[in-house]
PDB file of C-alpha atoms and ligand atoms in Angstrom:
ATOM      1  CA  MET A1002      16.701  62.097  92.526  1.00 68.00           C
ATOM      2  CA  GLU A1003      15.072  58.690  91.711  1.00 73.00           C
ATOM      3  CA  HIS A1004      12.701  59.627  94.647  1.00 80.00           C
ATOM      4  CA  TYR A1005      12.686  63.174  94.205  1.00 81.00           C
ATOM      5  CA  LEU A1006      11.195  62.169  90.552  1.00 82.00           C
ATOM      6  CA  ALA A1007       8.781  59.540  91.030  1.00 83.00           C
ATOM      7  CA  SER A1008       6.870  61.817  94.195  1.00 83.00           C
ATOM      8  CA  GLU A1009       6.764  65.278  91.809  1.00 81.00           C
ATOM      9  CA  PHE A1010       5.098  62.385  89.171  1.00 84.00           C
ATOM     10  CA  HIS A1011       2.896  61.491  91.681  1.00 83.00           C
ATOM     11  CA  ARG A1012       2.385  65.931  92.899  1.00 82.00           C
ATOM     12  CA  GLN A1013       2.080  66.247  89.087  1.00 77.00           C
ATOM     13  CA  GLN A1014      -0.357  63.924  88.220  1.00 79.00           C
ATOM     14  CA  ALA A1015      -2.945  64.695  90.931  1.00 79.00           C
ATOM     15  CA  ALA A1016      -2.672  68.085  90.622  1.00 77.00           C
ATOM     16  CA  ARG A1017      -3.676  67.934  86.350  1.00 74.00           C
ATOM     17  CA  ARG A1018      -5.218  65.731  84.271  1.00 77.00           C
ATOM     18  CA  ALA A1019      -3.048  65.403  81.698  1.00 82.00           C
ATOM     19  CA  PRO A1020      -1.723  62.651  79.390  1.00 88.00           C
ATOM     20  CA  ALA A1021       1.245  60.482  81.155  1.00 89.00           C
ATOM     21  CA  TYR A1022       3.607  61.983  78.835  1.00 92.00           C
ATOM     22  CA  GLN A1023       2.929  65.511  79.962  1.00 92.00           C
ATOM     23  CA  HIS A1024       2.984  64.781  83.709  1.00 92.00           C
ATOM     24  CA  LEU A1025       6.277  63.086  82.845  1.00 93.00           C
ATOM     25  CA  ARG A1026       8.212  65.607  81.041  1.00 92.00           C
ATOM     26  CA  ARG A1027       6.786  68.574  83.696  1.00 90.00           C
ATOM     27  CA  SER A1028       8.351  66.617  86.266  1.00 92.00           C
ATOM     28  CA  LEU A1029      11.501  65.951  84.484  1.00 91.00           C
ATOM     29  CA  ARG A1030      11.757  69.490  83.217  1.00 85.00           C
ATOM     30  CA  HIS A1031      11.089  70.850  87.186  1.00 85.00           C
ATOM     31  CA  ALA A1032      13.701  68.520  88.255  1.00 86.00           C
ATOM     32  CA  ILE A1033      16.622  69.798  85.737  1.00 80.00           C
ATOM     33  CA  GLU A1034      15.129  73.391  86.905  1.00 74.00           C
ATOM     34  CA  ASN A1035      15.828  73.012  89.800  1.00 74.00           C
ATOM     35  CA  GLY A1036      19.319  70.738  90.015  1.00 76.00           C
ATOM     36  CA  GLU A1037      18.003  67.380  91.030  1.00 85.00           C
ATOM     37  CA  LEU A1038      19.237  66.675  87.349  1.00 86.00           C
ATOM     38  CA  PRO A1039      22.582  68.233  86.925  1.00 81.00           C
ATOM     39  CA  ALA A1040      24.061  69.435  83.171  1.00 80.00           C
ATOM     40  CA  GLY A1041      25.516  66.923  81.734  1.00 85.00           C
ATOM     41  CA  GLN A1042      24.058  64.146  84.254  1.00 89.00           C
ATOM     42  CA  ALA A1043      22.468  60.992  82.183  1.00 91.00           C
ATOM     43  CA  LEU A1044      18.543  60.621  82.165  1.00 92.00           C
ATOM     44  CA  PRO A1045      18.084  57.204  83.721  1.00 90.00           C
ATOM     45  CA  GLY A1046      17.683  54.229  81.318  1.00 90.00           C
ATOM     46  CA  GLU A1047      13.892  54.520  79.646  1.00 90.00           C
ATOM     47  CA  ARG A1048      12.596  50.892  80.825  1.00 92.00           C
ATOM     48  CA  ASP A1049      14.052  51.503  84.391  1.00 92.00           C
ATOM     49  CA  LEU A1050      12.368  54.552  84.333  1.00 91.00           C
ATOM     50  CA  GLY A1051       8.945  53.161  82.827  1.00 93.00           C
ATOM     51  CA  LYS A1052       9.296  50.693  85.773  1.00 94.00           C
ATOM     52  CA  GLN A1053       9.485  52.780  88.697  1.00 92.00           C
ATOM     53  CA  LEU A1054       7.130  54.637  87.428  1.00 92.00           C
ATOM     54  CA  GLY A1055       4.337  52.471  86.244  1.00 93.00           C
ATOM     55  CA  LEU A1056       4.177  54.352  82.689  1.00 93.00           C
ATOM     56  CA  SER A1057       4.958  52.480  79.697  1.00 94.00           C
ATOM     57  CA  ARG A1058       8.019  52.828  77.025  1.00 93.00           C
ATOM     58  CA  VAL A1059       6.480  54.483  74.869  1.00 94.00           C
ATOM     59  CA  THR A1060       4.759  57.212  77.103  1.00 95.00           C
ATOM     60  CA  VAL A1061       8.681  57.991  78.145  1.00 95.00           C
ATOM     61  CA  ARG A1062       9.912  58.280  74.954  1.00 94.00           C
ATOM     62  CA  LYS A1063       7.220  60.615  73.964  1.00 95.00           C
ATOM     63  CA  ALA A1064       7.991  62.692  77.119  1.00 94.00           C
ATOM     64  CA  ILE A1065      11.512  62.937  76.818  1.00 94.00           C
ATOM     65  CA  ALA A1066      11.537  63.177  72.732  1.00 91.00           C
ATOM     66  CA  GLY A1067       9.848  66.235  74.416  1.00 87.00           C
ATOM     67  CA  LEU A1068      12.384  67.739  76.221  1.00 87.00           C
ATOM     68  CA  VAL A1069      15.017  66.888  73.606  1.00 83.00           C
ATOM     69  CA  ALA A1070      12.751  69.554  71.168  1.00 75.00           C
ATOM     70  CA  ASP A1071      13.058  71.845  74.010  1.00 71.00           C
ATOM     71  CA  GLY A1072      17.122  71.928  74.197  1.00 73.00           C
ATOM     72  CA  LEU A1073      17.141  71.019  77.424  1.00 80.00           C
ATOM     73  CA  VAL A1074      17.999  66.166  76.842  1.00 87.00           C
ATOM     74  CA  VAL A1075      20.266  66.020  74.427  1.00 81.00           C
ATOM     75  CA  GLN A1076      20.066  62.645  73.317  1.00 82.00           C
ATOM     76  CA  ARG A1077      23.106  60.767  71.849  1.00 79.00           C
ATOM     77  CA  GLN A1078      23.472  57.779  70.392  1.00 78.00           C
ATOM     78  CA  GLY A1079      24.546  54.700  72.034  1.00 82.00           C
ATOM     79  CA  ALA A1080      25.442  56.355  75.420  1.00 84.00           C
ATOM     80  CA  GLY A1081      21.053  57.813  76.581  1.00 89.00           C
ATOM     81  CA  ASN A1082      20.133  60.391  77.140  1.00 92.00           C
ATOM     82  CA  PHE A1083      22.095  63.559  78.831  1.00 90.00           C
ATOM     83  CA  VAL A1084      20.517  67.369  81.218  1.00 89.00           C
ATOM     84  CA  ALA A1085      21.821  69.466  77.979  1.00 83.00           C
ATOM     85  CA  GLU A1086      24.318  72.458  79.357  1.00 80.00           C
ATOM     86  CA  ARG A1087      25.945  75.626  77.695  1.00 81.00           C
ATOM     87  CA  ILE A1088      26.856  76.211  75.669  1.00 84.00           C
ATOM     88  CA  VAL A1089      31.057  76.535  76.036  1.00 83.00           C
ATOM     89  CA  LYS A1090      32.371  78.657  72.700  1.00 87.00           C
ATOM     90  CA  SER A1091      35.668  80.033  72.311  1.00 87.00           C
ATOM     91  CA  PHE A1092      36.268  83.097  71.949  1.00 86.00           C
ATOM     92  CA  SER A1093      39.669  83.144  70.645  1.00 87.00           C
ATOM     93  CA  LYS A1094      39.236  80.600  68.078  1.00 91.00           C
ATOM     94  CA  LEU A1095      37.010  81.979  64.593  1.00 96.00           C
ATOM     95  CA  THR A1096      34.817  78.667  64.288  1.00 96.00           C
ATOM     96  CA  SER A1097      31.052  78.130  63.495  1.00 97.00           C
ATOM     97  CA  PHE A1098      28.001  78.072  64.338  1.00 97.00           C
ATOM     98  CA  THR A1099      27.950  75.052  62.696  1.00 96.00           C
ATOM     99  CA  ASP A1100      31.198  73.598  64.349  1.00 93.00           C
ATOM    100  CA  ASP A1101      30.708  74.422  67.658  1.00 90.00           C
ATOM    101  CA  LEU A1102      26.854  72.814  67.795  1.00 87.00           C
ATOM    102  CA  ARG A1103      28.337  69.837  65.989  1.00 86.00           C
ATOM    103  CA  ALA A1104      31.216  69.894  68.295  1.00 80.00           C
ATOM    104  CA  ARG A1105      29.061  69.204  70.928  1.00 72.00           C
ATOM    105  CA  GLY A1106      26.949  66.045  69.200  1.00 71.00           C
ATOM    106  CA  LEU A1107      23.821  68.944  68.369  1.00 76.00           C
ATOM    107  CA  ASP A1108      21.769  69.270  64.981  1.00 84.00           C
ATOM    108  CA  PRO A1109      22.925  72.740  63.714  1.00 92.00           C
ATOM    109  CA  ARG A1110      19.859  73.847  61.118  1.00 94.00           C
ATOM    110  CA  SER A1111      18.863  77.763  59.116  1.00 96.00           C
ATOM    111  CA  ARG A1112      15.911  78.985  59.257  1.00 97.00           C
ATOM    112  CA  PHE A1113      15.817  81.856  56.785  1.00 97.00           C
ATOM    113  CA  LEU A1114      13.954  84.589  57.470  1.00 98.00           C
ATOM    114  CA  GLU A1115      15.412  86.489  54.770  1.00 97.00           C
ATOM    115  CA  ARG A1116      17.772  86.016  52.021  1.00 97.00           C
ATOM    116  CA  GLY A1117      18.591  88.641  49.272  1.00 96.00           C
ATOM    117  CA  VAL A1118      20.943  90.514  46.779  1.00 98.00           C
ATOM    118  CA  GLY A1119      20.922  94.392  47.022  1.00 98.00           C
ATOM    119  CA  GLU A1120      22.845  97.224  46.509  1.00 98.00           C
ATOM    120  CA  VAL A1121      25.379  98.058  49.776  1.00 98.00           C
ATOM    121  CA  THR A1122      24.352 100.509  52.101  1.00 98.00           C
ATOM    122  CA  PRO A1123      26.982 102.768  53.672  1.00 97.00           C
ATOM    123  CA  GLU A1124      27.327 101.635  56.386  1.00 97.00           C
ATOM    124  CA  GLU A1125      28.258  97.383  55.346  1.00 98.00           C
ATOM    125  CA  ALA A1126      30.297  99.352  52.303  1.00 98.00           C
ATOM    126  CA  MET A1127      32.978 100.307  55.788  1.00 97.00           C
ATOM    127  CA  ALA A1128      32.718  97.431  56.959  1.00 98.00           C
ATOM    128  CA  LEU A1129      33.506  94.983  53.900  1.00 98.00           C
ATOM    129  CA  ASN A1130      35.139  97.526  52.499  1.00 98.00           C
ATOM    130  CA  LEU A1131      33.121  98.006  49.279  1.00 98.00           C
ATOM    131  CA  SER A1132      32.810 100.373  47.261  1.00 97.00           C
ATOM    132  CA  PRO A1133      28.848 102.489  46.448  1.00 96.00           C
ATOM    133  CA  GLY A1134      27.152 100.231  44.422  1.00 97.00           C
ATOM    134  CA  ALA A1135      28.987  96.867  44.920  1.00 98.00           C
ATOM    135  CA  GLN A1136      26.579  93.989  45.732  1.00 98.00           C
ATOM    136  CA  VAL A1137      25.612  91.831  48.657  1.00 98.00           C
ATOM    137  CA  LEU A1138      23.746  89.083  50.476  1.00 98.00           C
ATOM    138  CA  ARG A1139      22.339  89.011  52.953  1.00 98.00           C
ATOM    139  CA  TYR A1140      20.487  87.443  55.407  1.00 98.00           C
ATOM    140  CA  TYR A1141      18.742  86.741  58.227  1.00 98.00           C
ATOM    141  CA  ARG A1142      18.543  83.536  59.838  1.00 98.00           C
ATOM    142  CA  VAL A1143      16.836  81.993  62.910  1.00 98.00           C
ATOM    143  CA  ARG A1144      19.811  79.246  64.147  1.00 97.00           C
ATOM    144  CA  THR A1145      18.897  76.528  65.757  1.00 94.00           C
ATOM    145  CA  ALA A1146      19.769  72.784  67.364  1.00 88.00           C
ATOM    146  CA  GLY A1147      16.801  71.088  65.764  1.00 83.00           C
ATOM    147  CA  ASP A1148      13.739  72.445  66.762  1.00 83.00           C
ATOM    148  CA  GLN A1149      15.624  74.997  69.947  1.00 85.00           C
ATOM    149  CA  ALA A1150      16.677  78.176  68.404  1.00 92.00           C
ATOM    150  CA  LEU A1151      19.157  80.006  70.519  1.00 94.00           C
ATOM    151  CA  ALA A1152      19.964  82.576  68.178  1.00 98.00           C
ATOM    152  CA  LEU A1153      19.878  85.253  64.864  1.00 98.00           C
ATOM    153  CA  GLU A1154      22.340  86.248  62.759  1.00 98.00           C
ATOM    154  CA  ARG A1155      21.961  89.247  60.199  1.00 98.00           C
ATOM    155  CA  THR A1156      24.936  88.379  58.272  1.00 98.00           C
ATOM    156  CA  VAL A1157      26.033  90.409  55.347  1.00 98.00           C
ATOM    157  CA  VAL A1158      28.518  89.498  52.069  1.00 98.00           C
ATOM    158  CA  PRO A1159      29.544  91.206  49.857  1.00 98.00           C
ATOM    159  CA  GLN A1160      28.593  88.940  45.801  1.00 98.00           C
ATOM    160  CA  ALA A1161      32.337  88.967  44.646  1.00 97.00           C
ATOM    161  CA  VAL A1162      32.585  86.552  47.564  1.00 97.00           C
ATOM    162  CA  LEU A1163      29.227  84.158  46.651  1.00 96.00           C
ATOM    163  CA  ALA A1164      27.786  84.867  43.555  1.00 95.00           C
ATOM    164  CA  ASP A1165      24.625  83.305  44.644  1.00 94.00           C
ATOM    165  CA  PRO A1166      22.436  83.900  47.730  1.00 93.00           C
ATOM    166  CA  ALA A1167      21.238  79.539  47.461  1.00 94.00           C
ATOM    167  CA  LEU A1168      24.897  79.018  48.277  1.00 94.00           C
ATOM    168  CA  ILE A1169      24.170  78.680  51.409  1.00 95.00           C
ATOM    169  CA  GLU A1170      21.941  75.954  52.838  1.00 93.00           C
ATOM    170  CA  ASN A1171      22.342  75.830  56.015  1.00 95.00           C
ATOM    171  CA  SER A1172      25.876  77.351  56.966  1.00 98.00           C
ATOM    172  CA  LEU A1173      27.980  79.487  55.699  1.00 98.00           C
ATOM    173  CA  TYR A1174      31.001  78.777  56.269  1.00 98.00           C
ATOM    174  CA  GLU A1175      30.537  75.177  53.934  1.00 97.00           C
ATOM    175  CA  ALA A1176      28.997  77.077  51.817  1.00 97.00           C
ATOM    176  CA  PHE A1177      32.785  79.331  52.305  1.00 97.00           C
ATOM    177  CA  ALA A1178      34.788  75.911  52.426  1.00 97.00           C
ATOM    178  CA  ALA A1179      32.780  74.195  48.934  1.00 96.00           C
ATOM    179  CA  GLN A1180      33.989  77.879  46.630  1.00 95.00           C
ATOM    180  CA  GLY A1181      37.755  77.178  47.942  1.00 97.00           C
ATOM    181  CA  ILE A1182      36.848  80.116  50.611  1.00 97.00           C
ATOM    182  CA  ARG A1183      39.426  80.400  53.477  1.00 96.00           C
ATOM    183  CA  PRO A1184      38.777  83.137  56.182  1.00 97.00           C
ATOM    184  CA  ALA A1185      42.020  83.426  58.062  1.00 97.00           C
ATOM    185  CA  ARG A1186      40.748  86.227  60.727  1.00 97.00           C
ATOM    186  CA  ALA A1187      38.763  87.625  62.467  1.00 97.00           C
ATOM    187  CA  LEU A1188      37.159  90.907  64.120  1.00 97.00           C
ATOM    188  CA  GLN A1189      34.616  90.600  67.011  1.00 96.00           C
ATOM    189  CA  ARG A1190      32.841  92.808  69.191  1.00 96.00           C
ATOM    190  CA  LEU A1191      30.837  91.683  72.241  1.00 95.00           C
ATOM    191  CA  ARG A1192      28.394  92.908  74.534  1.00 97.00           C
ATOM    192  CA  ALA A1193      25.328  92.048  76.189  1.00 97.00           C
ATOM    193  CA  ILE A1194      21.541  93.495  75.108  1.00 98.00           C
ATOM    194  CA  ALA A1195      18.283  92.712  76.137  1.00 97.00           C
ATOM    195  CA  PHE A1196      16.060  90.631  72.934  1.00 97.00           C
ATOM    196  CA  ASP A1197      13.047  93.616  72.298  1.00 98.00           C
ATOM    197  CA  ALA A1198       9.478  91.690  71.693  1.00 98.00           C
ATOM    198  CA  GLU A1199      10.294  90.930  67.909  1.00 98.00           C
ATOM    199  CA  GLN A1200      14.031  88.443  68.605  1.00 98.00           C
ATOM    200  CA  ALA A1201      11.949  87.640  71.482  1.00 96.00           C
ATOM    201  CA  ARG A1202       9.333  86.125  69.733  1.00 97.00           C
ATOM    202  CA  LEU A1203      11.503  84.201  67.292  1.00 97.00           C
ATOM    203  CA  LEU A1204      13.855  82.691  69.757  1.00 94.00           C
ATOM    204  CA  GLN A1205      10.339  81.566  72.119  1.00 90.00           C
ATOM    205  CA  LEU A1206      11.650  83.885  75.047  1.00 90.00           C
ATOM    206  CA  PRO A1207       9.947  86.804  77.298  1.00 91.00           C
ATOM    207  CA  GLU A1208      11.038  89.719  75.851  1.00 95.00           C
ATOM    208  CA  GLY A1209      13.463  91.260  77.455  1.00 95.00           C
ATOM    209  CA  SER A1210      15.683  89.036  78.301  1.00 93.00           C
ATOM    210  CA  PRO A1211      19.350  88.201  78.726  1.00 94.00           C
ATOM    211  CA  GLY A1212      21.011  88.165  75.027  1.00 96.00           C
ATOM    212  CA  LEU A1213      24.691  88.428  73.915  1.00 97.00           C
ATOM    213  CA  PHE A1214      25.412  91.244  70.342  1.00 98.00           C
ATOM    214  CA  ILE A1215      28.319  90.149  68.861  1.00 97.00           C
ATOM    215  CA  GLU A1216      30.109  91.515  65.466  1.00 98.00           C
ATOM    216  CA  ARG A1217      31.434  89.741  63.759  1.00 98.00           C
ATOM    217  CA  ARG A1218      33.975  91.188  60.332  1.00 98.00           C
ATOM    218  CA  THR A1219      35.944  88.181  58.864  1.00 98.00           C
ATOM    219  CA  PHE A1220      39.005  88.455  56.637  1.00 98.00           C
ATOM    220  CA  LEU A1221      40.700  86.010  53.511  1.00 98.00           C
ATOM    221  CA  GLU A1222      45.139  86.181  54.281  1.00 97.00           C
ATOM    222  CA  ASP A1223      44.488  89.163  52.009  1.00 96.00           C
ATOM    223  CA  GLY A1224      42.609  90.977  53.691  1.00 96.00           C
ATOM    224  CA  ARG A1225      39.580  90.998  51.552  1.00 97.00           C
ATOM    225  CA  VAL A1226      36.606  90.922  54.104  1.00 98.00           C
ATOM    226  CA  VAL A1227      34.190  88.373  53.919  1.00 98.00           C
ATOM    227  CA  GLU A1228      31.188  88.403  55.710  1.00 98.00           C
ATOM    228  CA  PHE A1229      29.747  90.955  58.124  1.00 98.00           C
ATOM    229  CA  THR A1230      27.686  89.459  60.637  1.00 98.00           C
ATOM    230  CA  ARG A1231      25.703  90.641  63.753  1.00 98.00           C
ATOM    231  CA  SER A1232      24.452  87.576  66.113  1.00 98.00           C
ATOM    232  CA  PHE A1233      22.353  87.547  69.027  1.00 98.00           C
ATOM    233  CA  TYR A1234      22.679  84.615  71.039  1.00 97.00           C
ATOM    234  CA  ARG A1235      20.854  83.301  74.003  1.00 94.00           C
ATOM    235  CA  GLY A1236      22.867  84.705  77.107  1.00 92.00           C
ATOM    236  CA  ASP A1237      20.817  81.184  79.076  1.00 85.00           C
ATOM    237  CA  ALA A1238      22.364  79.670  76.270  1.00 89.00           C
ATOM    238  CA  TYR A1239      25.573  80.224  76.008  1.00 89.00           C
ATOM    239  CA  ASP A1240      29.538  80.996  78.287  1.00 86.00           C
ATOM    240  CA  PHE A1241      32.176  82.876  76.086  1.00 86.00           C
ATOM    241  CA  VAL A1242      35.416  81.828  77.099  1.00 87.00           C
ATOM    242  CA  ALA A1243      39.080  82.643  76.006  1.00 84.00           C
ATOM    243  CA  GLU A1244      42.525  81.609  76.606  1.00 84.00           C
ATOM    244  CA  LEU A1245      45.116  84.407  78.077  1.00 87.00           C
ATOM    245  CA  HIS A1246      48.118  84.928  77.528  1.00 87.00           C
ATOM    246  CA  SER A1247      50.291  87.823  79.728  1.00 92.00           C
ATOM    247  CA  GLU A1248      52.452  90.857  77.278  1.00 86.00           C
ATOM    248  CA  PRO A1249      55.704  89.631  76.321  1.00 81.00           C
ATOM    249  CA  GLY A1250      57.767  91.854  79.018  1.00 71.00           C
ATOM    250  CA  THR A1251      55.111  91.675  81.382  1.00 61.00           C
TER     251      THR A1251
HETATM  252  C1  16G B 721      28.748  82.350  63.897  1.00 68.70           C
HETATM  253  C2  16G B 721      29.448  83.827  63.891  1.00 68.70           C
HETATM  254  C3  16G B 721      29.095  84.393  62.361  1.00 68.70           C
HETATM  255  C4  16G B 721      29.270  83.549  61.229  1.00 68.70           C
HETATM  256  C5  16G B 721      28.875  82.143  61.983  1.00 68.70           C
HETATM  257  C6  16G B 721      27.840  81.219  61.019  1.00 68.70           C
HETATM  258  C7  16G B 721      30.302  83.818  65.921  1.00 68.70           C
HETATM  259  C8  16G B 721      29.714  84.772  67.454  1.00 68.70           C
HETATM  260  N1  16G B 721      29.297  84.348  65.281  1.00 68.70           N
HETATM  261  O1  16G B 721      27.703  82.052  64.526  1.00 68.70           O
HETATM  262  O2  16G B 721      29.749  85.682  62.403  1.00 68.70           O
HETATM  263  O3  16G B 721      28.865  84.046  60.341  1.00 68.70           O
HETATM  264  O4  16G B 721      28.592  81.310  62.563  1.00 68.70           O
HETATM  265  O5  16G B 721      28.282  79.859  61.244  1.00 68.70           O
HETATM  266  O6  16G B 721      30.550  82.835  66.289  1.00 68.70           O
HETATM  267  P1  16G B 721      27.733  78.722  59.993  1.00 68.70           P
HETATM  268  O7  16G B 721      28.517  78.365  59.009  1.00 68.70           O
HETATM  269  O8  16G B 721      26.776  77.445  60.830  1.00 68.70           O
HETATM  270  O9  16G B 721      26.963  79.434  59.062  1.00 68.70           O
END
């Protein structure tokens, strides 16, 4: 790998006039994309990398910060820098986006595109078991790990469950927990999609990139529905796994 990186770095340097950190960022990106640096592997230490390539530590840091912003590298406090792996998500556990990312040491955030209150539509009323005329909160969010966009989510919550749309700062499930609302189970369906132009723009992907569409209805113990969410996850960032059990008696 060391040899590959050094020769790729010199090739980049010869081919383009740009600051050294950009050459290094590109070289590391190539090394990750062609598998020289596999998912989960530690990057060489900043000092070693600088020494090997004749670069200052500041330059190396800047290149790595760029890869972190791209979502290609994750920094683990005290342990160093690692090539990011796909996020493994259980399809059978009732976890939130925030839970899934925190479990991997990532920084989950929400960027709100829409946040408001309105009268339930007939489709939402069906999904949430509400009567016509009921009020609902609606959110449309870009979900990110740091600056890296991973998903888009449209969520509808009965106002009888959360009184004020401002109660959600970053995480819906944290807002539920803060109000003592404990989701007990959910019904979820998933299918493959291709991102349209607008979704692709928000996720900074080429139009038509593959995605996973997941619809979730979440229930309390007493059967009340507390959320109807349509999530659009990046297909290249997630692996969904589920543990399957044979039916009793088979
Ligand atoms: C997950 C859920 C989504 C839920 C969100 C809450 C899937 C496929 N979807 O993205 O239904 O609304 O988590 O996350 O898992 P939050 O608490 O971080 O807002």
